[in-house]
Coordinates of C-alpha atoms and ligand atoms in Angstrom, one line a residue:
Chain K
M77 CA 0.2 0.2 -0.1
T78 CA 1.3 3.7 -0.9
L79 CA 1.1 6.7 1.1
R80 CA -1.4 7.7 -1.0
E81 CA -3.3 4.6 -1.1
F82 CA -3.3 4.2 2.8
A83 CA -3.9 7.7 3.1
L84 CA -7.5 7.5 0.3
N85 CA -8.5 4.4 2.5
K86 CA -12.2 4.5 3.7
W87 CA -11.0 3.6 7.3
V88 CA -8.6 5.9 7.2
L89 CA -10.7 8.7 6.2
R90 CA -13.1 7.9 8.7
A91 CA -10.5 7.1 12.0
T92 CA -9.1 10.5 11.1
S93 CA -12.3 12.6 11.0
I94 CA -13.5 11.4 13.7
L95 CA -10.4 11.9 15.8
V96 CA -10.3 15.0 14.6
V97 CA -13.5 16.3 15.9
L98 CA -13.0 14.6 19.0
A99 CA -9.3 16.6 19.4
A100 CA -11.8 19.9 18.8
W101 CA -14.8 19.2 20.6
Q102 CA -12.1 18.5 23.6
F103 CA -10.5 21.3 22.9
V104 CA -13.3 24.0 22.7
G105 CA -15.9 22.2 25.6
S106 CA -12.9 22.1 27.9
R107 CA -13.0 26.5 27.7
I108 CA -16.4 27.1 27.8
N109 CA -19.0 26.4 30.8
P110 CA -19.8 22.2 30.5
I111 CA -23.4 22.9 30.2
F112 CA -22.5 23.9 26.2
L113 CA -20.7 20.8 24.8
S114 CA -19.5 19.4 27.7
T115 CA -16.1 17.1 26.5
P116 CA -15.6 13.8 25.3
T117 CA -13.5 13.0 28.3
A118 CA -16.9 13.9 30.7
I119 CA -18.8 12.4 28.3
A120 CA -16.7 8.8 28.7
I121 CA -16.8 9.3 32.1
A122 CA -20.0 9.7 32.3
F123 CA -21.0 6.8 30.7
G124 CA -18.7 4.5 32.7
K125 CA -20.5 6.2 35.6
T126 CA -24.2 5.2 34.1
I127 CA -23.0 1.6 32.9
A128 CA -21.4 1.1 36.5
S129 CA -24.7 2.1 37.9
G130 CA -26.5 -0.1 35.9
E131 CA -29.0 2.8 34.8
L132 CA -27.9 2.7 31.3
V133 CA -28.8 -1.1 30.8
S134 CA -31.9 -1.3 31.7
A135 CA -33.0 1.8 30.4
V136 CA -31.9 0.4 26.9
A137 CA -33.4 -2.6 27.8
A138 CA -36.3 -0.8 28.6
S139 CA -36.2 1.4 25.4
L140 CA -34.9 -2.1 23.1
G141 CA -38.3 -3.7 24.7
V142 CA -40.9 -1.0 23.8
T143 CA -39.6 -0.3 20.3
A144 CA -39.2 -3.8 19.2
A145 CA -42.7 -4.1 20.4
G146 CA -44.3 -1.5 18.9
F147 CA -42.5 -2.1 16.0
L148 CA -43.5 -6.2 15.2
L149 CA -47.1 -5.0 16.0
A150 CA -46.6 -2.6 13.0
L151 CA -45.5 -5.5 11.3
V152 CA -47.9 -8.1 11.7
I153 CA -50.7 -4.8 11.4
G154 CA -49.4 -2.7 8.6
V155 CA -48.1 -5.4 6.0
P156 CA -51.5 -7.6 6.1
I157 CA -53.3 -4.3 5.5
G158 CA -50.7 -3.1 2.6
L159 CA -51.3 -6.0 1.0
L160 CA -55.1 -6.2 1.2
M161 CA -55.1 -2.6 0.5
G162 CA -52.6 -3.2 -3.0
R163 CA -54.7 -6.0 -4.3
F164 CA -57.8 -5.2 -3.2
R165 CA -59.8 -1.8 -4.7
V166 CA -62.5 -2.0 -2.3
I167 CA -60.3 -2.4 0.9
E168 CA -58.2 0.3 -0.4
Y169 CA -61.0 2.4 -0.8
V170 CA -62.7 1.8 2.5
L171 CA -59.2 2.7 4.2
D172 CA -57.6 5.0 2.5
P173 CA -59.2 7.6 4.3
Y174 CA -58.4 7.1 7.3
V175 CA -54.5 5.5 6.8
S176 CA -54.2 9.0 4.5
A177 CA -56.1 11.5 7.8
L178 CA -53.6 9.3 10.3
Y179 CA -50.7 9.3 8.0
V180 CA -50.2 13.5 8.0
V181 CA -51.5 13.9 11.6
P182 CA -48.0 14.2 13.4
R183 CA -48.5 11.3 15.8
I184 CA -47.7 13.1 19.1
A185 CA -50.3 15.1 18.2
L186 CA -52.6 12.3 19.4
I187 CA -50.3 11.6 22.8
P188 CA -53.0 13.5 25.2
L189 CA -55.3 10.6 23.3
I190 CA -53.3 7.8 23.7
I191 CA -52.5 9.2 27.5
I192 CA -56.2 8.8 28.0
W193 CA -57.1 5.4 26.4
A194 CA -53.8 3.8 27.4
G195 CA -52.4 5.9 30.3
L196 CA -49.3 6.5 31.6
G197 CA -47.6 3.2 31.4
I198 CA -46.0 0.5 28.6
K199 CA -48.7 0.5 27.0
A200 CA -48.9 3.1 25.8
Q201 CA -45.7 3.8 25.2
I202 CA -45.6 0.9 22.6
V203 CA -49.1 2.2 21.4
V204 CA -47.1 5.6 20.6
V205 CA -44.2 3.5 18.8
F206 CA -46.5 1.2 17.0
G207 CA -48.4 4.7 15.5
T208 CA -45.2 5.6 14.0
T209 CA -43.7 2.9 12.8
V210 CA -47.1 0.9 11.2
F211 CA -47.2 4.0 7.9
P212 CA -43.8 4.0 6.7
I213 CA -44.6 -0.5 6.7
L214 CA -48.0 0.2 5.0
L215 CA -47.4 2.3 2.1
S216 CA -44.7 0.6 1.4
T217 CA -46.1 -2.8 1.1
F218 CA -49.2 -1.4 -0.3
A219 CA -46.6 0.4 -3.3
G220 CA -45.2 -2.4 -3.5
V221 CA -48.1 -4.5 -4.2
R222 CA -49.0 -1.9 -6.6
H223 CA -45.3 -2.4 -8.8
V224 CA -45.5 -6.3 -8.8
D225 CA -45.4 -6.9 -12.4
A226 CA -48.0 -7.6 -13.6
R227 CA -46.5 -10.2 -17.1
L228 CA -45.8 -12.3 -13.5
I229 CA -49.6 -12.5 -12.6
E230 CA -50.4 -13.3 -15.6
T231 CA -48.2 -15.9 -16.0
A232 CA -49.3 -17.8 -13.0
Y233 CA -52.9 -16.7 -14.1
S234 CA -51.9 -18.7 -17.5
F235 CA -51.5 -21.4 -15.2
G236 CA -54.3 -21.5 -13.9
A237 CA -53.3 -19.7 -9.9
S238 CA -56.6 -19.1 -7.5
E239 CA -56.3 -15.9 -6.0
K240 CA -55.2 -17.4 -2.9
Q241 CA -52.1 -18.7 -5.4
L242 CA -51.7 -15.3 -6.8
F243 CA -51.0 -13.6 -3.6
F244 CA -48.8 -16.1 -2.2
K245 CA -46.7 -17.3 -5.5
V246 CA -46.9 -13.7 -6.9
I247 CA -47.8 -10.9 -4.7
I248 CA -46.5 -11.6 -1.6
P249 CA -42.8 -12.1 -3.3
G250 CA -43.1 -9.7 -5.4
A251 CA -43.6 -6.9 -2.5
V252 CA -40.9 -7.9 -0.5
P253 CA -38.1 -5.5 -2.0
F254 CA -40.7 -2.9 -1.1
I255 CA -41.8 -4.3 2.3
M256 CA -37.6 -4.7 3.3
S257 CA -37.3 -1.1 2.8
G258 CA -40.3 -0.6 4.6
L259 CA -39.3 -2.0 7.6
R260 CA -35.6 0.2 7.3
L261 CA -38.1 3.2 7.5
G262 CA -40.0 1.6 9.9
I263 CA -37.2 0.6 12.6
G264 CA -36.0 4.7 12.2
Q265 CA -39.4 5.2 13.0
A266 CA -39.7 3.4 15.9
I267 CA -36.4 4.6 17.3
I268 CA -38.0 8.4 17.0
G269 CA -41.0 7.0 18.2
M270 CA -39.9 5.3 21.8
I271 CA -37.9 8.4 23.0
V272 CA -41.1 10.8 22.1
A273 CA -43.0 8.3 24.6
Q274 CA -40.9 7.9 26.7
M275 CA -40.2 11.5 27.2
F276 CA -43.6 12.1 27.5
L277 CA -44.9 9.2 29.5
G278 CA -41.8 7.7 30.6
I279 CA -40.8 6.7 34.1
A280 CA -38.0 4.9 32.7
G281 CA -36.2 3.6 29.5
M282 CA -33.7 6.3 27.5
G283 CA -36.1 9.3 26.7
F284 CA -36.7 9.4 30.5
M285 CA -33.0 9.2 30.8
L286 CA -32.7 12.3 28.2
T287 CA -35.8 14.5 30.1
N288 CA -33.9 13.6 33.4
Y289 CA -30.7 15.0 32.4
G290 CA -31.8 18.1 30.7
N291 CA -33.7 19.2 33.4
Q292 CA -30.8 18.8 35.0
F293 CA -28.6 20.4 32.5
A294 CA -26.3 16.8 33.2
T295 CA -25.2 17.6 29.2
D296 CA -22.4 15.0 29.4
Y297 CA -25.0 12.4 30.7
V298 CA -27.3 13.5 27.5
F299 CA -24.1 13.2 25.2
V300 CA -24.2 9.5 26.6
V301 CA -27.9 8.7 26.0
V302 CA -27.5 10.7 22.6
L303 CA -24.8 8.0 22.2
A304 CA -26.5 5.4 23.2
L305 CA -29.0 6.2 21.0
A306 CA -26.9 6.5 18.0
A307 CA -25.5 3.0 18.7
L308 CA -28.7 1.6 19.3
G309 CA -30.2 2.9 16.2
I310 CA -27.2 1.6 14.0
L311 CA -27.7 -1.9 15.6
L312 CA -31.2 -2.3 14.8
T313 CA -31.0 -1.0 10.9
E314 CA -27.9 -3.1 10.2
M315 CA -30.3 -6.0 11.6
V316 CA -33.0 -5.1 9.2
K317 CA -30.4 -4.4 6.6
F318 CA -29.5 -8.4 7.3
V319 CA -33.1 -9.7 6.8
E320 CA -33.3 -7.8 3.8
R321 CA -30.2 -9.1 2.0
R322 CA -31.3 -12.7 3.1
F323 CA -34.8 -11.8 1.4
N324 CA -33.5 -10.0 -1.4
H325 CA -30.7 -12.5 -2.4
W326 CA -31.9 -13.2 -5.8
K327 CA -31.1 -10.0 -6.8
P328 CA -28.1 -8.6 -9.7
D329 CA -25.2 -6.7 -7.2
E330 CA -26.0 -3.2 -6.4
R331 CA -22.3 -3.0 -7.8
T332 CA -23.1 0.1 -10.6
R333 CA -22.7 2.0 -7.2
G334 CA -19.2 4.0 -6.9
Chain G
M151 CA -63.1 -32.4 -39.8
T152 CA -65.4 -34.2 -36.9
T153 CA -64.4 -32.8 -33.3
Q154 CA -62.3 -36.5 -32.6
D155 CA -59.1 -34.7 -34.5
S156 CA -60.0 -30.8 -34.2
A157 CA -57.5 -30.4 -30.9
L158 CA -58.9 -26.4 -31.3
R159 CA -61.2 -24.6 -33.2
I160 CA -60.7 -20.5 -34.0
A161 CA -64.1 -19.9 -35.0
G162 CA -64.4 -16.3 -36.0
L163 CA -62.8 -14.8 -33.9
G164 CA -62.3 -10.6 -33.6
K165 CA -61.2 -8.4 -31.4
R166 CA -61.0 -4.9 -31.2
F167 CA -58.5 -2.2 -29.1
P168 CA -59.4 1.2 -27.9
V169 CA -56.3 3.4 -29.2
R170 CA -55.4 6.7 -28.1
T171 CA -55.7 9.1 -31.2
A172 CA -53.3 11.8 -32.0
A173 CA -55.6 14.5 -30.7
G174 CA -56.0 12.5 -27.1
T175 CA -59.2 11.4 -27.8
M176 CA -59.9 7.3 -28.1
E177 CA -60.9 5.7 -30.3
T178 CA -61.8 1.8 -31.2
V179 CA -59.6 0.3 -34.1
D180 CA -59.8 -3.5 -35.2
V181 CA -57.0 -5.7 -34.5
L182 CA -58.3 -9.3 -35.7
K183 CA -61.4 -10.1 -37.8
G184 CA -63.0 -13.1 -38.7
V185 CA -60.1 -15.1 -38.2
D186 CA -61.6 -19.0 -38.8
F187 CA -59.5 -22.1 -38.3
D188 CA -59.3 -25.6 -37.4
V189 CA -56.2 -26.9 -35.6
R190 CA -56.0 -30.7 -35.8
R191 CA -54.5 -33.5 -32.8
N192 CA -50.8 -33.1 -33.0
E193 CA -50.8 -30.5 -35.3
F194 CA -47.5 -28.1 -35.5
I195 CA -49.5 -24.5 -37.0
S196 CA -47.4 -22.1 -37.1
I197 CA -49.0 -18.6 -37.5
I198 CA -46.8 -16.0 -38.9
G199 CA -47.5 -12.2 -40.0
A200 CA -45.8 -9.2 -39.8
S201 CA -45.1 -6.8 -36.6
G202 CA -48.2 -5.4 -34.9
S203 CA -50.4 -8.1 -37.0
G204 CA -52.3 -9.3 -34.3
K205 CA -50.3 -12.4 -33.3
T206 CA -49.7 -12.3 -30.2
T207 CA -53.4 -10.8 -29.2
L208 CA -54.9 -14.1 -31.3
L209 CA -52.4 -16.7 -28.9
R210 CA -53.4 -14.7 -25.7
I211 CA -57.3 -15.4 -27.0
V212 CA -56.3 -19.2 -27.0
A213 CA -54.4 -19.1 -24.0
G214 CA -57.8 -17.6 -22.4
L215 CA -56.0 -14.7 -20.9
T216 CA -58.0 -12.3 -23.6
Q217 CA -61.8 -12.6 -24.1
A218 CA -62.6 -11.9 -28.2
D219 CA -64.7 -9.6 -29.3
E220 CA -66.3 -11.8 -31.8
G221 CA -66.0 -15.3 -31.7
G222 CA -64.7 -17.1 -29.8
I223 CA -62.2 -20.9 -28.9
E224 CA -63.5 -24.8 -28.8
I225 CA -61.6 -27.2 -27.7
A226 CA -63.5 -31.0 -27.5
G227 CA -66.2 -28.7 -28.8
K228 CA -66.6 -26.6 -25.7
R229 CA -66.5 -22.5 -25.2
I230 CA -63.1 -22.1 -23.4
T231 CA -63.4 -18.7 -21.4
G232 CA -60.0 -18.8 -19.6
P233 CA -56.9 -20.8 -18.9
G234 CA -56.5 -24.7 -18.8
R235 CA -53.8 -27.2 -18.0
E236 CA -54.6 -28.4 -21.7
R237 CA -53.0 -25.3 -22.8
S238 CA -49.5 -23.9 -21.2
L239 CA -48.4 -20.4 -23.2
V240 CA -44.7 -19.2 -24.1
F241 CA -44.7 -15.4 -23.8
Q242 CA -42.8 -13.6 -25.8
S243 CA -41.8 -11.8 -23.1
I244 CA -40.5 -14.8 -21.3
N245 CA -42.1 -13.4 -17.5
L246 CA -39.6 -15.7 -15.5
F247 CA -39.7 -15.2 -11.8
P248 CA -36.7 -13.4 -10.6
W249 CA -36.7 -14.3 -7.4
R250 CA -37.1 -18.7 -8.1
N251 CA -34.1 -20.4 -9.7
V252 CA -34.5 -22.2 -12.8
M253 CA -35.2 -25.7 -11.1
K254 CA -38.3 -23.3 -9.3
N255 CA -39.5 -21.3 -12.1
V256 CA -39.8 -24.6 -14.2
E257 CA -41.8 -26.4 -11.6
L258 CA -44.2 -23.4 -11.4
G259 CA -47.4 -24.8 -13.6
L260 CA -46.7 -28.0 -11.2
E261 CA -46.7 -25.6 -7.8
I262 CA -50.4 -24.3 -9.1
G263 CA -51.4 -27.6 -10.0
G264 CA -51.2 -28.9 -6.5
E265 CA -48.3 -31.3 -7.7
P266 CA -46.2 -32.8 -5.0
E267 CA -42.7 -31.8 -4.4
P268 CA -41.7 -34.9 -5.8
V269 CA -43.5 -34.3 -8.7
R270 CA -42.6 -31.3 -9.2
R271 CA -38.6 -31.9 -9.0
A272 CA -38.2 -34.8 -11.2
A273 CA -40.4 -32.6 -13.8
A274 CA -38.2 -29.4 -13.6
E275 CA -35.1 -31.9 -13.4
K276 CA -35.8 -33.5 -17.3
F277 CA -37.3 -30.2 -18.8
V278 CA -34.6 -28.1 -17.2
K279 CA -31.8 -31.1 -18.9
L280 CA -33.9 -31.2 -22.2
V281 CA -33.2 -27.5 -22.7
G282 CA -30.0 -27.9 -21.7
L283 CA -29.6 -25.7 -18.6
E284 CA -28.8 -28.8 -16.1
K285 CA -25.5 -26.5 -15.1
Y286 CA -27.6 -23.7 -14.4
A287 CA -30.9 -25.5 -12.5
H288 CA -29.6 -23.0 -9.1
A289 CA -29.0 -20.0 -11.2
F290 CA -31.3 -17.2 -10.7
P291 CA -32.4 -15.4 -13.8
H292 CA -30.6 -12.3 -13.9
E293 CA -27.7 -14.8 -14.5
L294 CA -28.4 -16.0 -17.3
S295 CA -28.4 -14.6 -20.8
G296 CA -31.2 -13.6 -23.0
G297 CA -31.5 -16.8 -25.3
M298 CA -31.1 -19.2 -22.0
Q299 CA -33.9 -17.2 -20.3
Q300 CA -36.4 -18.1 -23.2
R301 CA -35.0 -21.9 -23.1
V302 CA -36.4 -21.7 -19.5
G303 CA -39.7 -20.2 -20.1
I304 CA -39.8 -23.2 -22.7
A305 CA -39.4 -25.8 -20.4
R306 CA -41.8 -24.2 -17.9
A307 CA -44.1 -24.6 -21.0
L308 CA -42.8 -28.7 -21.4
A309 CA -43.0 -28.9 -17.6
T310 CA -47.5 -29.2 -17.4
D311 CA -47.7 -31.8 -20.1
P312 CA -50.3 -29.7 -21.6
D313 CA -51.9 -31.3 -25.0
I314 CA -51.4 -28.0 -27.0
L315 CA -48.5 -25.6 -26.5
L316 CA -48.4 -21.9 -27.4
M317 CA -45.3 -21.0 -28.0
D318 CA -45.0 -16.6 -28.9
E319 CA -41.8 -16.4 -30.6
P320 CA -40.3 -18.5 -28.3
F321 CA -36.4 -18.6 -30.7
G322 CA -37.2 -14.7 -31.1
S323 CA -33.6 -13.9 -29.7
L324 CA -31.8 -16.8 -29.5
D325 CA -28.4 -17.2 -31.7
A326 CA -29.3 -19.1 -35.4
Q327 CA -27.5 -22.2 -33.4
T328 CA -29.7 -22.4 -30.8
A329 CA -32.2 -22.0 -32.5
E330 CA -31.6 -24.2 -35.2
F331 CA -30.6 -27.1 -32.7
L332 CA -34.0 -26.1 -30.6
W333 CA -35.9 -26.7 -33.9
D334 CA -35.2 -30.2 -34.0
E335 CA -35.6 -30.7 -30.0
L336 CA -38.9 -28.9 -30.0
L337 CA -39.5 -30.6 -33.7
K338 CA -38.9 -34.1 -30.9
I339 CA -40.7 -33.0 -28.2
V340 CA -43.9 -32.8 -29.8
E341 CA -43.2 -36.1 -31.6
Q342 CA -42.9 -37.7 -28.5
T343 CA -45.0 -36.5 -26.5
R344 CA -47.8 -35.8 -28.8
K345 CA -48.4 -32.8 -28.3
T346 CA -50.6 -29.9 -31.0
V347 CA -48.5 -26.9 -31.1
L348 CA -49.5 -23.3 -31.9
F349 CA -46.7 -21.2 -32.8
V350 CA -45.8 -17.7 -33.9
T351 CA -42.9 -16.4 -35.5
H352 CA -41.7 -14.1 -38.2
H353 CA -38.9 -16.2 -39.3
I354 CA -40.3 -17.8 -42.5
D355 CA -37.4 -20.9 -42.4
E356 CA -38.4 -21.6 -39.0
A357 CA -42.1 -21.4 -39.7
I358 CA -41.8 -24.2 -42.8
Y359 CA -38.9 -25.9 -41.3
L360 CA -41.5 -27.0 -37.9
S361 CA -44.6 -26.6 -39.5
D362 CA -46.9 -29.1 -40.8
R363 CA -49.5 -26.0 -41.8
I364 CA -48.4 -21.9 -42.0
V365 CA -51.1 -19.4 -41.2
V366 CA -50.8 -16.3 -43.1
L367 CA -52.2 -13.3 -41.7
G368 CA -52.6 -9.9 -43.0
G369 CA -54.2 -6.7 -43.7
K370 CA -55.9 -4.1 -41.2
P371 CA -57.7 -5.3 -39.6
A372 CA -55.7 -9.0 -39.6
T373 CA -57.4 -12.1 -41.0
I374 CA -55.9 -15.3 -42.9
I375 CA -54.3 -14.2 -45.9
D376 CA -53.0 -17.7 -46.8
V377 CA -53.1 -21.4 -45.4
I378 CA -49.8 -23.3 -46.5
D379 CA -49.7 -26.7 -46.4
V380 CA -46.2 -27.7 -45.7
D381 CA -45.5 -31.1 -46.2
F382 CA -42.6 -32.8 -45.8
P383 CA -41.7 -35.7 -44.5
K384 CA -41.5 -36.2 -40.7
P385 CA -38.7 -36.8 -39.0
R386 CA -37.6 -33.0 -40.4
Y387 CA -34.7 -33.2 -38.2
S388 CA -33.3 -36.8 -39.8
Y389 CA -32.5 -34.9 -43.1
D390 CA -31.8 -31.6 -45.1
V391 CA -35.4 -29.9 -45.7
R392 CA -34.2 -26.6 -46.6
A393 CA -32.3 -27.8 -48.9
E394 CA -35.7 -29.1 -50.2
P395 CA -36.6 -27.4 -53.6
R396 CA -40.2 -26.8 -52.1
F397 CA -38.6 -25.3 -49.6
A398 CA -37.2 -22.3 -51.6
E399 CA -40.8 -22.0 -53.2
F400 CA -42.7 -21.7 -49.8
R401 CA -40.1 -19.3 -48.9
A402 CA -41.0 -16.9 -52.0
R403 CA -44.5 -17.5 -51.4
L404 CA -44.2 -16.3 -47.9
R405 CA -42.0 -13.3 -48.3
R406 CA -43.9 -12.3 -51.0
E407 CA -46.5 -12.1 -48.3
L408 CA -44.9 -11.0 -45.4
F409 CA -43.8 -7.9 -47.4
R410 CA -46.8 -6.6 -49.7
G411 CA -46.9 -3.2 -49.8
G412 CA -42.8 -3.1 -50.0
T413 CA -42.8 -3.3 -45.9
P414 CA -43.1 -5.6 -43.2
M415 CA -45.1 -3.6 -41.1
A416 CA -48.6 -4.1 -41.0
A417 CA -49.6 -1.2 -39.1
E418 CA -47.9 1.6 -42.2
E419 CA -49.8 -0.8 -45.0
E420 CA -52.4 1.5 -44.2
A421 CA -51.9 4.2 -45.7
Ligands
LIG749 N1 -53.7 -4.7 -24.8 C1 -53.8 -3.8 -25.6 N2 -54.2 -2.1 -26.0 C2 -54.7 -2.1 -26.8 N3 -53.8 -2.3 -28.0 C3 -53.1 -3.3 -28.1 C4 -52.9 -4.1 -26.5 N4 -52.8 -5.6 -27.5 C5 -52.7 -5.0 -28.6 N5 -52.8 -3.9 -29.6 C6 -52.4 -3.7 -31.4 O1 -52.8 -4.7 -31.4 C7 -51.9 -4.9 -32.3 C8 -51.7 -6.1 -33.1 O2 -50.7 -6.0 -31.4 P1 -50.0 -7.8 -31.2 O3 -49.3 -8.1 -30.5 O4 -51.1 -8.9 -31.2 O5 -49.2 -8.3 -32.2 P2 -47.9 -8.9 -33.0 O6 -48.6 -9.4 -34.3 O7 -47.9 -9.7 -31.1 O8 -46.8 -8.3 -33.0 P3 -44.9 -8.8 -32.7 O9 -44.8 -9.5 -34.0 O10 -44.5 -7.2 -33.0 O11 -44.9 -9.2 -32.0 C9 -51.4 -3.6 -32.6 O12 -50.8 -2.9 -33.7 C10 -51.1 -3.7 -30.6 O13 -50.6 -1.8 -30.8
LIG750 MG1 -46.1 -10.8 -30.5

């Protein structure tokens, strides 16, 4: 490897970039009020303390539970409804007024109603996560069904396929790439929903930690949660991408990307 | 002809399509009119005609994918209204399932027909081998050339063992050598499995080589402008049919009919 190749290696570039930013942060942060920026070293110490006390781990566990429950609920409800709306015009016309209306309302605006209906506990948090997650999943599934190659439907029909066979042998597998991107969008939305829900409704979890330390102006602890959230987001998105690759193994490689 | 030796009757078929005019309005155009012929059991019939003359439309009606506006299709004396197990269509656009490998694509019809796994697998293996793709049995369609994909489409249609094989330019995107190899393979399969074939092509030599009769479509709307009996002895793959002097006569006759008006494009015949 020449020096030039080394300097242009993507990992070298990434590491350098991170080191430079961390150094600048440390430099600026230690010269101003710690409430504004804190410093990487202070954040590392805060991280150590939240780990040692078990606070961070239990918050992450609580958040993961809510995210997973809301996401799975959105999956098992959003995908079938999206499939049915995509395949059957009657179902589309019956349901699309509600889907469109709910989709444009910011889900946060519904939190007072959710509190009235589901209280202030875990159940309400799961409902909020479900609410933010179900739409990208449902709408992507719907779009996926509409994009299934009509010629493949006709091919199966020419072999005498029943409606049920068309559904399971053509529509669903044909819509899988779209469903998978819906899940990828959905997982990001689920994390947003989880944080919002726990900030408003939580007495535990990462969202609660955020409001709690924010109120105390403990900037270093707030950053610990933010970074943990980023890690969680990356982890969950990579998991969905892994599943996505498993399902899309038949597709041509994305070799054309620069 | 009695209904016993008639595999398929195409009775006074007419088909219209709405088309968009330059002015943006819709107008109904007759594509097929009064198309009428019988296909005998075990007969190989080619339908030849200029591009846009309605060959695919005719085959789709026989396959039960499109309804005729006039007349209809009869099989064993009964009017058909949709697809059936006794017919298989090889699509001009091939239509392989991209998420299924070659084997699974070939199994499609049998799977829909409810055949058990071992039966499907055995049939798929047999027909994948027949079209010379055993090395690619587990490849996905995007990993195959156009010609290989077309062979998968043929294997898929054969796998359900239909009486009537409907083929829409199945060798259209193959190189000449592969196509000619498959002509012989097709003739052997048809002979062994006693199939009736309705074969759409615009390739004159292919039509003469394969067919017992050639139905020529022409005009606007398209009707049958000629029916040629190709009475070379069989099996044709055992000698060089194309060296026969009458092969050249058939070819000249078809060229005359297809190039009438100076262009092979049906759409321009109106002018
Ligand atoms: N669904 C449709 N809607 C409107 N017009 C159609 C439709 N299908 C076919 N046509 C028209 O009918 C005519 C015949 O089309 P068809 O596909 O049957 O031709 P073809 O003989 O198979 O041509 P080619 O050799 O190019 O495949 C064309 O003018 C086409 O535009
Ligand atoms: Mg055609």
